[in-house]
Amino acid sequence: RKEVEQDPGPFNVPEGATVAFNCTYSNSASQSFFWYRQDCRKEPKLLMSVYSSGNEDGRFTAQLNRASQYISLLIRDSKLSDSATYLCVVNILTGGGNKLTFGTGTQLKVEL
Amino acid sequence: EAQVTQNPRYLITVTGKKLTVTCSQNMNHEYMSWYRQDPGLGLRQIYYSMNVEVTDKGDVPEGYKVSRKEKRNFPLILESPSPNQTSLYFCASSPRSRLAGYEQYFGPGTRLTVT
C-alpha cells in the first residue's frame, strides 16, 4: 500500500463548479499535512497547510480526519486558472528529522 | 528575492558520463533535499541534508551522491548516469521550524535525459 494515495484523475469540471479531492495516508504517526499545487512541468508550490480543525483560504477549504487518516481539499467556484495537479503531502517526524511523503497528485482541468 | 536555483535546467547526456546538478538557496535554510519525479510515481526523495556536513539517504538514493559543504549549496552528483535516471529532478529547501510547518520551497526543476 502506498504511504499517500490520491485519485490521479483527471477531473474535468466546468468553470464555477465545486470540486473535492481526497487523499489517504497509511502512517498514523504522520504529524502535519499539506496540499501543494503543481502546474505542468513546473515546481510544486505550497497551496495550504491542513489543520485538524480544518482551514479555509478564499475558495479553498482543507480538512483533516485523523481517525480515518484522510485529507480533503475543496475548491469552490473553480476558475480556469485552477487547472493544475494537486499534491497531497504528509510530514512524518522520524529519527532523521522530518520526512515529507508526496502523493502522485490529482489532475484538475477546469473548462469553459 | 528568496529562491532556490538549479542548474542546468535541461541536460541530455550519455550513459556513464559523470554529471553534477547544482542547487543553491538564499533563504538560510538548514534543510535541503533532492527529489525525482516520474510519471505515475510522484515525487520521491533521493537524499536530504539536515545541515552542513549532514546528509542522509532518502527513498531512492542508488546511483546518486550529494554533498553539503556550505549551507546554501547542495549539489547532486551522478557518477555514472544510466537511462533509468532519466527524470525530472527538484531541489528543495526548508526552515527547520515546527511553526513554519516544514514548508518546502522548490527549485524550478532539472529535466535530465540519459541516452
mmCIF file of C-alpha atoms in Angstrom, chain A residues 2 31-32 34 36 38 41-46 87 91 93-94 96-100 102-104, chain B residues 31 35 37 40-43 45 48 50 56 59 88 90 98 101-104 106-109 111:
data_model
loop_
_atom_site.group_PDB
_atom_site.id
_atom_site.type_symbol
_atom_site.label_atom_id
_atom_site.label_comp_id
_atom_site.label_asym_id
_atom_site.label_seq_id
_atom_site.Cartn_x
_atom_site.Cartn_y
_atom_site.Cartn_z
ATOM 1 C CA LYS A 2 1.317 3.454 -0.876
ATOM 2 C CA GLN A 31 2.203 14.892 12.033
ATOM 3 C CA SER A 32 1.456 17.595 9.542
ATOM 4 C CA PHE A 34 -0.245 19.940 3.179
ATOM 5 C CA TYR A 36 0.752 21.559 -2.920
ATOM 6 C CA GLN A 38 1.967 21.827 -9.416
ATOM 7 C CA ARG A 41 6.412 20.908 -15.843
ATOM 8 C CA LYS A 42 6.814 23.440 -13.035
ATOM 9 C CA GLU A 43 7.894 23.095 -9.432
ATOM 10 C CA PRO A 44 5.368 22.259 -6.689
ATOM 11 C CA LYS A 45 4.246 25.199 -4.582
ATOM 12 C CA LEU A 46 2.527 25.159 -1.225
ATOM 13 C CA LEU A 87 -0.372 17.003 -4.485
ATOM 14 C CA ASN A 91 5.046 15.034 7.074
ATOM 15 C CA LEU A 93 8.852 13.166 12.202
ATOM 16 C CA THR A 94 11.490 10.432 12.113
ATOM 17 C CA GLY A 96 16.481 11.504 10.974
ATOM 18 C CA GLY A 97 14.253 14.542 11.062
ATOM 19 C CA ASN A 98 11.034 15.359 9.302
ATOM 20 C CA LYS A 99 10.224 13.486 6.102
ATOM 21 C CA LEU A 100 7.735 14.646 3.516
ATOM 22 C CA PHE A 102 4.128 13.081 -1.607
ATOM 23 C CA GLY A 103 1.091 11.571 -3.249
ATOM 24 C CA THR A 104 1.226 11.134 -7.001
ATOM 25 C CA TYR B 31 17.202 21.563 5.459
ATOM 26 C CA TYR B 35 13.621 14.616 -5.388
ATOM 27 C CA GLN B 37 9.561 12.949 -10.300
ATOM 28 C CA GLY B 40 2.761 7.609 -12.003
ATOM 29 C CA LEU B 41 5.322 7.563 -9.200
ATOM 30 C CA GLY B 42 5.132 11.095 -7.901
ATOM 31 C CA LEU B 43 7.955 12.847 -6.123
ATOM 32 C CA GLN B 45 13.196 11.711 -2.190
ATOM 33 C CA TYR B 48 18.385 15.089 2.152
ATOM 34 C CA MET B 50 19.627 18.489 7.849
ATOM 35 C CA ASP B 56 21.234 11.059 4.611
ATOM 36 C CA ASP B 59 13.866 6.576 -0.621
ATOM 37 C CA LEU B 88 12.656 15.498 -13.672
ATOM 38 C CA PHE B 90 13.765 19.027 -7.991
ATOM 39 C CA ARG B 98 7.833 23.474 13.607
ATOM 40 C CA GLY B 101 5.205 23.547 9.332
ATOM 41 C CA TYR B 102 8.296 22.445 7.460
ATOM 42 C CA GLU B 103 7.094 24.038 4.201
ATOM 43 C CA GLN B 104 9.444 23.144 1.382
ATOM 44 C CA PHE B 106 11.282 24.004 -4.613
ATOM 45 C CA GLY B 107 13.701 24.930 -7.335
ATOM 46 C CA PRO B 108 12.444 25.150 -10.951
ATOM 47 C CA GLY B 109 13.499 21.609 -11.801
ATOM 48 C CA ARG B 111 14.980 17.745 -16.814
#
